[in-house]
Short mmCIF file of C-alpha atoms in Angstrom, two decimals:
data_model
loop_
_atom_site.label_atom_id
_atom_site.label_comp_id
_atom_site.label_asym_id
_atom_site.label_seq_id
_atom_site.Cartn_x
_atom_site.Cartn_y
_atom_site.Cartn_z
CA MET A 1278 -29.13 3.50 -38.95
CA ALA A 1279 -32.46 3.85 -37.18
CA ALA A 1280 -31.58 1.40 -34.45
CA VAL A 1281 -28.29 2.85 -33.77
CA LEU A 1282 -29.93 6.19 -33.30
CA ALA A 1283 -32.58 4.59 -31.10
CA LEU A 1284 -29.52 3.06 -28.83
CA LEU A 1285 -27.69 6.50 -28.74
CA VAL A 1286 -30.93 8.03 -27.38
CA MET A 1287 -31.61 5.37 -24.94
CA ASN A 1288 -27.96 5.68 -23.49
CA TRP A 1289 -27.53 9.39 -23.56
CA VAL A 1290 -31.24 10.86 -22.80
CA VAL A 1291 -33.69 8.35 -21.52
CA THR A 1292 -31.31 6.37 -19.23
CA PRO A 1293 -29.86 9.33 -17.42
CA LEU A 1294 -33.50 10.72 -16.92
CA VAL A 1295 -34.61 7.70 -15.36
CA LEU A 1296 -31.69 6.16 -13.60
CA PRO A 1297 -28.73 8.75 -13.46
CA LYS A 1298 -25.37 7.80 -12.60
CA THR A 1299 -23.57 8.81 -9.07
CA SER A 1300 -21.11 11.13 -11.05
CA ASP A 1301 -24.15 12.93 -12.45
CA ALA A 1302 -27.11 14.71 -10.87
CA TRP A 1303 -29.97 16.85 -11.90
CA MET A 1304 -28.65 20.20 -13.67
CA ASN A 1305 -31.49 22.03 -12.34
CA ALA A 1306 -31.53 20.60 -8.75
CA PRO A 1307 -31.28 23.30 -5.98
CA LEU A 1308 -27.86 23.47 -4.44
CA THR A 1309 -27.26 23.78 -0.71
CA THR A 1310 -24.10 25.13 0.10
CA ILE A 1311 -22.43 23.74 3.39
CA ARG A 1312 -20.16 26.25 5.21
CA ALA A 1313 -17.64 26.02 8.12
CA GLU A 1314 -19.20 27.45 11.11
CA SER A 1315 -15.89 28.61 12.76
CA GLU A 1316 -12.32 28.84 11.75
CA GLY A 1317 -10.00 25.59 12.48
CA ASP A 1318 -9.06 22.43 10.75
CA ILE A 1319 -11.68 20.44 8.89
CA HIS A 1320 -11.64 16.83 7.81
CA ILE A 1321 -14.41 16.30 5.16
CA ALA A 1322 -15.78 12.68 5.27
CA ARG A 1323 -17.63 12.84 2.04
CA GLU A 1324 -16.46 12.71 -1.74
CA VAL A 1325 -18.12 14.00 -4.93
CA GLY A 1326 -21.04 12.02 -5.75
CA ASP A 1327 -21.78 10.41 -2.26
CA VAL A 1328 -25.48 10.11 -1.18
CA VAL A 1329 -26.33 11.61 1.81
CA ALA A 1330 -29.52 11.84 4.05
CA ILE A 1331 -30.79 14.56 6.41
CA GLY A 1332 -28.39 14.24 9.35
CA SER A 1333 -25.64 12.46 7.61
CA LEU A 1334 -21.95 13.37 8.83
CA LEU A 1335 -20.43 15.54 6.23
CA ALA A 1336 -17.37 16.71 7.97
CA ASN A 1337 -15.55 17.23 11.34
CA THR A 1338 -13.94 20.55 12.70
CA VAL A 1339 -11.54 21.34 15.31
CA ASN A 1340 -10.51 24.79 16.37
CA ALA A 1341 -7.11 24.22 18.13
CA TYR A 1342 -6.44 27.92 18.38
CA LEU A 1343 -9.53 29.18 20.19
CA ASN A 1344 -8.81 31.01 23.41
CA PRO A 1345 -11.29 30.21 25.83
CA ALA A 1346 -9.93 33.04 28.65
CA SER A 1347 -13.38 34.65 28.71
CA VAL A 1348 -14.95 31.46 29.89
CA TRP A 1349 -11.93 30.85 32.60
CA GLN A 1350 -12.49 34.35 33.84
CA LEU A 1351 -16.11 33.89 34.18
CA LYS A 1352 -15.76 30.70 35.96
CA THR A 1353 -13.27 32.41 38.19
CA GLU A 1354 -15.71 35.27 38.90
CA GLN A 1355 -18.34 32.65 39.58
CA ALA A 1356 -16.16 30.84 42.13
CA ASN A 1357 -15.39 34.28 43.93
CA LEU A 1358 -19.19 35.11 44.06
CA GLU A 1359 -20.09 31.58 45.25
CA ALA A 1360 -17.44 32.27 48.28
CA GLU A 1361 -18.75 35.86 48.80
CA LEU A 1362 -22.37 34.42 48.87
CA THR A 1363 -21.15 31.92 51.67
CA ARG A 1364 -19.53 34.58 53.62
CA ALA A 1365 -22.52 36.86 53.27
CA THR A 1366 -25.07 34.07 54.21
CA ARG A 1367 -22.74 33.35 57.29
CA GLU A 1368 -22.76 37.03 58.44
CA SER A 1369 -26.57 37.36 57.97
CA GLU A 1370 -26.96 34.17 60.06
CA LEU A 1371 -24.57 35.63 62.51
CA ALA A 1372 -26.41 38.90 62.74
CA ASN A 1373 -29.84 37.43 63.13
CA ASN A 1374 -28.63 35.21 65.87
CA LEU A 1375 -27.16 38.09 67.58
CA LYS A 1376 -30.01 40.03 67.45
CA ALA A 1377 -32.18 37.21 68.99
CA THR A 1378 -29.46 36.83 71.82
CA SER A 1379 -29.34 40.55 72.32
CA SER A 1380 -33.13 40.94 72.36
CA LEU A 1381 -33.33 38.14 74.82
CA GLU A 1382 -30.67 39.73 77.33
CA LEU A 1383 -32.46 43.32 76.86
CA ASP A 1384 -35.68 41.48 77.77
CA LYS A 1385 -34.03 40.18 81.04
CA TYR A 1386 -32.43 43.55 81.74
CA ARG A 1387 -35.94 45.21 81.34
CA ARG A 1388 -37.89 42.45 83.61
CA ALA A 1389 -35.38 42.90 86.19
CA LEU A 1390 -35.41 46.74 85.98
CA THR A 1391 -39.18 46.75 85.99
CA ALA A 1392 -39.33 44.64 89.03
CA ASP A 1393 -37.00 46.96 90.94
CA LEU A 1394 -39.00 49.94 89.79
CA VAL A 1395 -42.11 48.03 90.99
CA LEU A 1396 -40.71 47.53 94.32
CA ALA A 1397 -39.43 51.36 94.31
CA LEU A 1398 -42.98 52.28 93.63
CA ARG A 1399 -44.44 50.40 96.40
CA GLN A 1400 -42.03 51.78 98.67
CA ALA A 1401 -42.68 55.24 97.44
CA ASP A 1402 -46.39 54.87 98.52
CA ALA A 1403 -45.35 53.52 101.96
CA LYS A 1404 -43.10 56.56 102.27
CA ILE A 1405 -45.95 58.91 101.10
CA ALA A 1406 -48.28 57.25 103.49
CA GLU A 1407 -45.93 58.07 106.40
CA LEU A 1408 -45.20 61.68 105.31
CA THR A 1409 -48.80 62.11 104.96
CA VAL A 1410 -49.31 61.02 108.70
CA LEU A 1411 -46.52 63.13 109.82
CA LEU A 1412 -48.05 66.22 107.92
CA ASN A 1413 -51.17 65.61 109.34
CA GLN A 1414 -49.87 65.42 112.98
CA SER A 1415 -47.92 68.70 112.12
CA GLU A 1416 -51.05 70.28 111.15
CA ARG A 1417 -52.88 69.48 114.24
CA ILE A 1418 -49.93 70.75 116.34
CA VAL A 1419 -50.32 74.04 114.57
CA LYS A 1420 -53.95 74.26 115.18
CA MET A 1421 -53.36 73.64 118.88
CA THR A 1422 -50.62 76.04 119.25
CA GLU A 1423 -52.24 78.98 117.64
CA PRO A 1424 -54.90 79.62 120.31
CA LEU A 1425 -52.39 78.78 123.02
CA SER A 1426 -49.89 81.16 121.68
CA ARG A 1427 -52.54 84.05 121.87
CA ILE A 1428 -53.24 83.47 125.57
CA GLY A 1429 -49.46 83.13 126.30
CA ALA A 1430 -49.83 79.50 127.14
CA VAL A 1431 -47.10 78.57 124.79
CA THR A 1432 -43.99 80.59 123.75
CA ALA A 1433 -43.50 81.92 120.39
CA ASP A 1434 -40.53 79.79 119.84
CA ASP A 1435 -42.91 76.94 120.19
CA SER A 1436 -45.52 78.31 117.82
CA SER A 1437 -42.86 79.17 115.25
CA ARG A 1438 -41.31 75.67 115.61
CA ALA A 1439 -44.91 74.12 114.79
CA LEU A 1440 -45.30 75.85 111.95
CA GLU A 1441 -41.68 75.12 110.68
CA ASN A 1442 -42.36 71.49 111.18
CA GLU A 1443 -45.58 71.50 109.39
CA THR A 1444 -43.71 73.26 106.41
CA ILE A 1445 -40.82 70.70 106.55
CA ALA A 1446 -43.41 67.91 106.66
CA GLN A 1447 -45.22 69.07 103.57
CA HIS A 1448 -42.22 69.64 101.66
CA ARG A 1449 -41.27 66.17 102.26
CA LEU A 1450 -44.73 64.68 101.30
CA ASP A 1451 -44.31 66.75 98.08
CA GLN A 1452 -40.74 65.17 97.52
CA GLY A 1453 -42.16 61.75 98.04
CA SER A 1454 -44.96 62.42 95.57
CA ALA A 1455 -42.48 63.82 93.01
CA GLU A 1456 -40.32 60.49 93.46
CA LYS A 1457 -43.49 58.30 93.15
CA ASP A 1458 -44.40 60.02 89.85
CA SER A 1459 -40.79 59.76 88.48
CA ILE A 1460 -40.75 55.96 89.12
CA ALA A 1461 -44.16 55.57 87.38
CA ASN A 1462 -42.84 57.51 84.36
CA GLN A 1463 -39.81 55.35 84.11
CA LEU A 1464 -42.06 52.08 84.29
CA GLU A 1465 -44.19 53.52 81.48
CA ALA A 1466 -41.17 54.48 79.38
CA ILE A 1467 -39.49 51.21 79.74
CA LYS A 1468 -42.34 49.70 77.64
CA THR A 1469 -40.69 51.80 74.47
CA ASN A 1470 -37.15 50.76 75.50
CA VAL A 1471 -36.59 54.50 76.70
CA TYR A 1472 -34.69 54.71 80.05
CA ILE A 1473 -35.15 57.85 82.03
CA GLN A 1474 -32.73 59.10 84.58
CA ARG A 1475 -30.27 56.11 83.50
CA ASP A 1476 -27.57 55.69 80.99
CA SER A 1477 -28.66 53.45 77.85
CA PRO A 1478 -27.84 49.80 79.01
CA ILE A 1479 -25.27 48.05 76.94
CA TYR A 1480 -27.88 45.50 76.19
CA LEU A 1481 -30.13 48.05 74.67
CA LEU A 1482 -27.05 49.49 72.55
CA TRP A 1483 -26.33 45.88 71.32
CA TYR A 1484 -29.97 45.10 70.46
CA LEU A 1485 -29.99 48.48 68.37
CA GLU A 1486 -26.69 47.77 66.73
CA THR A 1487 -27.69 43.98 65.68
CA GLN A 1488 -31.27 45.31 64.66
CA GLN A 1489 -29.47 47.56 62.12
CA SER A 1490 -26.87 45.03 60.94
CA VAL A 1491 -29.60 42.45 60.12
CA PRO A 1492 -31.03 44.03 56.99
CA VAL A 1493 -27.55 45.36 55.87
CA ALA A 1494 -26.35 41.49 55.93
CA GLN A 1495 -29.63 40.50 54.32
CA ALA A 1496 -29.30 42.93 51.49
CA LYS A 1497 -25.55 41.86 50.86
CA VAL A 1498 -26.81 38.36 50.38
CA GLU A 1499 -29.56 39.30 48.06
CA GLU A 1500 -27.30 41.42 46.02
CA THR A 1501 -24.56 38.78 45.87
CA LYS A 1502 -27.24 36.20 44.63
CA ARG A 1503 -28.34 38.70 41.88
CA ARG A 1504 -24.63 39.24 40.66
CA LEU A 1505 -23.99 35.48 40.90
CA ALA A 1506 -27.18 34.51 38.71
CA SER A 1507 -26.09 37.11 36.25
CA VAL A 1508 -22.66 35.72 35.91
CA GLN A 1509 -23.89 32.11 35.75
CA LEU A 1510 -26.19 33.09 32.80
CA GLU A 1511 -23.22 34.94 31.05
CA LEU A 1512 -21.03 31.93 31.64
CA ALA A 1513 -23.49 29.50 30.33
CA GLN A 1514 -23.83 31.69 27.24
CA ALA A 1515 -20.13 32.17 26.74
CA ASP A 1516 -19.28 28.26 27.31
CA ALA A 1517 -22.11 27.33 24.89
CA TYR A 1518 -20.41 29.74 22.25
CA VAL A 1519 -16.90 28.53 23.00
CA ARG A 1520 -18.01 24.90 22.56
CA ARG A 1521 -19.67 25.62 19.42
CA LEU A 1522 -16.56 27.54 17.93
CA ALA A 1523 -14.35 24.78 19.29
CA GLY A 1524 -15.68 22.43 16.46
CA GLY A 1525 -17.57 19.26 16.27
CA ALA A 1526 -19.73 17.57 13.53
CA ILE A 1527 -21.22 19.15 10.49
CA LEU A 1528 -24.45 17.51 9.50
CA SER A 1529 -26.03 17.67 6.31
CA PRO A 1530 -29.35 19.74 6.49
CA VAL A 1531 -30.89 18.14 3.50
CA ALA A 1532 -30.92 15.00 1.42
CA GLY A 1533 -29.25 14.61 -2.04
CA LEU A 1534 -25.98 14.09 -3.66
CA VAL A 1535 -22.50 15.62 -3.13
CA TRP A 1536 -22.26 18.00 -6.03
CA ARG A 1537 -19.08 19.63 -5.45
CA ARG A 1538 -16.35 19.45 -2.72
CA ASN A 1539 -14.60 23.14 -2.45
CA ALA A 1540 -12.13 22.17 0.38
CA SER A 1541 -9.85 19.41 1.24
CA SER A 1542 -9.03 18.51 4.83
CA GLY A 1543 -6.97 21.18 6.61
CA PRO A 1544 -7.39 24.73 7.63
CA VAL A 1545 -10.62 26.82 6.85
CA ALA A 1546 -12.11 29.96 7.57
CA LYS A 1547 -15.22 30.72 9.33
CA GLY A 1548 -17.97 30.70 6.50
CA GLU A 1549 -15.81 29.19 3.98
CA SER A 1550 -17.64 27.00 1.80
CA THR A 1551 -16.94 23.17 2.16
CA LEU A 1552 -19.34 21.14 0.17
CA GLU A 1553 -22.24 21.69 -2.15
CA ILE A 1554 -25.36 19.19 -2.20
CA ALA A 1555 -27.76 18.84 -5.12
CA GLU A 1556 -30.84 18.42 -3.13
CA ALA A 1557 -33.38 15.62 -3.93
CA PRO A 1558 -34.76 12.64 -2.14
CA ALA A 1559 -32.03 10.10 -1.67
CA ARG A 1560 -34.02 7.48 -3.44
CA GLU A 1561 -33.49 9.57 -6.90
CA PHE A 1562 -29.85 8.57 -6.69
CA ILE A 1563 -28.11 4.93 -7.26
#
């Protein structure tokens, strides 16, 4: 009788404690619940009693009903922004090229106008010198006719004509000096792209227009780059999210024994329990 009891104890108590069967597990072992990460169809690759290691394949999921419309919308927006950035970059390059060309043409016009004004200034100096000589001559004639008119050696008309010629000579000299000052002022103003007594040259208008367009075009490029970077980041996040929801392999996060299988192959809801694993080092199960 004692021998029979000893065999029963060995079979039902000692043996399960030392070498448990695959259909049994430690009753007090912690259980890890494996849940579906997304809705879809699942194929569970494990049976109750299977020993699993960390990273072992537990199941595969496929979400055939996932709608990736948001990803396609973002991809379309990304393509549109890439095309917009290409156009904006081309426009910016064109604006810079036009600015450089207009600046070159304006510089040519400025140099030509400066050369003309320098020549005109020299001519004004020569004219002033000539008018100064004429004024000096008129002044000498007036000085000569004044005493002669007092003694009647010259007529009153001759004396008046001499005074009139002096006045005219002085007036012409003043005009010549004013013209010289005007030319000198124009030369000085040209240095700052100001054109006195002249219509603004087409080269200047062209230059000013392109000068204003360059920062506008560059700002458009930078704005488009920022928008594209934002969409690319959003697309990467949305694509990763869709890929994750689309399904994939469910791997075991722990080592142990499949304790319970709650779902069979087929549709599952997000968060639905699929398996329970009794945690323990795999070597404890045979």
